[in-house]
């Protein structure tokens, strides 16, 4: 949305809304399934490095990945990967979070589901690779919180003076 400047307020509004709902879904999942963060870090960072790294490094990384310091560093990295970008986008484009942007944002998580080629919400774990699989109620929260936020924000806009 930054590349289009001020000429694309609808796109900026969608970015704002999806930034907020991404945070709600990502961090809400960690409340509902505390093992999810470890599963993501393991699947997306540790295991890929272990597969390609020299043996001496892989042994060190595997040992380090069991320490509190490693997980503190992973949380710090997560802060800059998920929280800062999404909340920065929400803040920068908050002026564009209009009813039109909220309505246009509604189908974006269904578009994601379609693009994954999966037929179920839980099927998208084929991309995330969280082990053990998240329970269905967590997947419903992830996708449902997007719709709930958009709906609640629309109601707030409708009743605001």
C-alpha positions as a Python dict, from the first residue, in 0.01 Angstrom:
ca = {
    (1, 'X'): (0, 0, 0),
    (2, 'X'): (294, 236, 58),
    (3, 'X'): (401, 202, -306),
    (4, 'X'): (71, 343, -427),
    (5, 'X'): (84, 652, -207),
    (6, 'X'): (-237, 826, -111),
    (7, 'X'): (-412, 728, -432),
    (8, 'X'): (-521, 390, -294),
    (9, 'X'): (-711, 449, 32),
    (10, 'X'): (-915, 128, -5),
    (11, 'X'): (-598, -81, -32),
    (12, 'X'): (-451, 104, 266),
    (13, 'X'): (-766, 34, 467),
    (14, 'X'): (-748, -335, 381),
    (15, 'X'): (-383, -340, 492),
    (16, 'X'): (-481, -173, 821),
    (17, 'X'): (-764, -417, 891),
    (18, 'X'): (-565, -725, 791),
    (19, 'X'): (-272, -608, 1005),
    (20, 'X'): (-495, -599, 1311),
    (21, 'X'): (-664, -931, 1236),
    (22, 'X'): (-331, -1100, 1162),
    (23, 'X'): (-213, -998, 1509),
    (24, 'X'): (-535, -1115, 1670),
    (25, 'X'): (-516, -1450, 1493),
    (26, 'X'): (-142, -1505, 1544),
    (27, 'X'): (-121, -1410, 1909),
    (28, 'X'): (-465, -1547, 1995),
    (29, 'X'): (-353, -1883, 1862),
    (30, 'X'): (-61, -1877, 2103),
    (31, 'X'): (-304, -1824, 2392),
    (32, 'X'): (-532, -2107, 2277),
    (33, 'X'): (-248, -2345, 2183),
    (34, 'X'): (72, -2241, 2364),
    (35, 'X'): (277, -2500, 2173),
    (36, 'X'): (198, -2328, 1840),
    (37, 'X'): (484, -2078, 1861),
    (38, 'X'): (742, -2349, 1925),
    (39, 'X'): (593, -2552, 1643),
    (40, 'X'): (620, -2263, 1399),
    (41, 'X'): (977, -2176, 1497),
    (42, 'X'): (1077, -2541, 1473),
    (43, 'X'): (909, -2592, 1134),
    (44, 'X'): (1014, -2263, 975),
    (45, 'X'): (1355, -2194, 1129),
    (46, 'X'): (1515, -2480, 1319),
    (47, 'X'): (1435, -2780, 1097),
    (48, 'X'): (1524, -2611, 765),
    (49, 'X'): (1861, -2502, 906),
    (50, 'X'): (1925, -2848, 1050),
    (51, 'X'): (1865, -3001, 704),
    (52, 'X'): (2120, -2784, 522),
    (53, 'X'): (2371, -2676, 785),
    (54, 'X'): (2707, -2843, 835),
    (55, 'X'): (2690, -3116, 1100),
    (56, 'X'): (2891, -2918, 1356),
    (57, 'X'): (2651, -2624, 1328),
    (58, 'X'): (2339, -2842, 1330),
    (59, 'X'): (2451, -3006, 1656),
    (60, 'X'): (2504, -2665, 1816),
    (61, 'X'): (2171, -2530, 1691),
    (62, 'X'): (1981, -2835, 1808),
    (63, 'X'): (2130, -2799, 2155),
    (64, 'X'): (2069, -2424, 2160),
    (65, 'X'): (1705, -2469, 2054),
    (66, 'X'): (1638, -2633, 2390),
    (67, 'X'): (1751, -2331, 2592),
    (68, 'X'): (1550, -2043, 2735),
    (69, 'X'): (1787, -1796, 2570),
    (70, 'X'): (1705, -1937, 2225),
    (71, 'X'): (1331, -1900, 2288),
    (72, 'X'): (1376, -1550, 2425),
    (73, 'X'): (1563, -1463, 2104),
    (74, 'X'): (1287, -1628, 1899),
    (75, 'X'): (1026, -1414, 2077),
    (76, 'X'): (1233, -1102, 2010),
    (77, 'X'): (1260, -1196, 1642),
    (78, 'X'): (885, -1261, 1635),
    (79, 'X'): (829, -912, 1773),
    (80, 'X'): (1002, -768, 1465),
    (81, 'X'): (855, -1019, 1217),
    (82, 'X'): (489, -1014, 1322),
    (83, 'X'): (399, -750, 1578),
    (84, 'X'): (595, -446, 1454),
    (85, 'X'): (505, -472, 1083),
    (86, 'X'): (136, -548, 1135),
    (87, 'X'): (81, -284, 1401),
    (88, 'X'): (286, -29, 1207),
    (89, 'X'): (65, -88, 903),
    (90, 'X'): (-246, -59, 1120),
    (91, 'X'): (-121, 268, 1267),
    (92, 'X'): (-1, 423, 941),
    (93, 'X'): (-321, 338, 753),
    (94, 'X'): (-572, 383, 1037),
    (95, 'X'): (-722, 683, 855),
    (96, 'X'): (-827, 451, 572),
    (97, 'X'): (-1010, 194, 789),
    (98, 'X'): (-1350, 284, 650),
    (99, 'X'): (-1665, 76, 615),
    (100, 'X'): (-1566, 7, 254),
    (101, 'X'): (-1224, -118, 361),
    (102, 'X'): (-1377, -339, 630),
    (103, 'X'): (-1623, -491, 384),
    (104, 'X'): (-1349, -541, 124),
    (105, 'X'): (-1133, -708, 391),
    (106, 'X'): (-1395, -964, 486),
    (107, 'X'): (-1320, -1221, 214),
    (108, 'X'): (-940, -1195, 234),
    (109, 'X'): (-900, -1492, 466),
    (110, 'X'): (-1127, -1698, 241),
    (111, 'X'): (-908, -1593, -51),
    (112, 'X'): (-608, -1721, 147),
    (113, 'X'): (-788, -2052, 206),
    (114, 'X'): (-862, -2078, -166),
    (115, 'X'): (-501, -1995, -259),
    (116, 'X'): (-367, -2267, -30),
    (117, 'X'): (-560, -2527, -225),
    (118, 'X'): (-702, -2667, 97),
    (119, 'X'): (-1065, -2753, 153),
    (120, 'X'): (-1067, -2707, 531),
    (121, 'X'): (-933, -2447, 770),
    (122, 'X'): (-724, -2712, 946),
    (123, 'X'): (-590, -2820, 608),
    (124, 'X'): (-391, -2498, 589),
    (125, 'X'): (-157, -2650, 847),
    (126, 'X'): (4, -2816, 545),
    (127, 'X'): (167, -2473, 502),
    (128, 'X'): (229, -2385, 867),
    (129, 'X'): (350, -2734, 969),
    (130, 'X'): (260, -2696, 1337),
    (131, 'X'): (299, -3022, 1528),
    (132, 'X'): (88, -3148, 1683),
    (133, 'X'): (-194, -3019, 1463),
    (134, 'X'): (-396, -2737, 1611),
    (135, 'X'): (-745, -2833, 1730),
    (136, 'X'): (-1033, -2727, 1505),
    (137, 'X'): (-1153, -2464, 1754),
    (138, 'X'): (-820, -2282, 1711),
    (139, 'X'): (-859, -2276, 1332),
    (140, 'X'): (-1214, -2146, 1373),
    (141, 'X'): (-1076, -1874, 1603),
    (142, 'X'): (-805, -1775, 1353),
    (143, 'X'): (-1048, -1736, 1065),
    (144, 'X'): (-1349, -1632, 1274),
    (145, 'X'): (-1166, -1355, 1460),
    (146, 'X'): (-1107, -1182, 1126),
    (147, 'X'): (-1480, -1180, 1054),
    (148, 'X'): (-1567, -1087, 1414),
    (149, 'X'): (-1325, -792, 1413),
    (150, 'X'): (-1452, -664, 1078),
    (151, 'X'): (-1812, -702, 1192),
    (152, 'X'): (-1753, -530, 1526),
    (153, 'X'): (-1564, -245, 1359),
    (154, 'X'): (-1847, -200, 1108),
    (155, 'X'): (-2098, -178, 1393),
    (156, 'X'): (-1878, 79, 1569),
    (157, 'X'): (-1855, 287, 1253),
    (158, 'X'): (-2231, 263, 1201),
    (159, 'X'): (-2319, 387, 1550),
    (160, 'X'): (-2042, 647, 1580),
    (161, 'X'): (-2168, 1005, 1566),
}
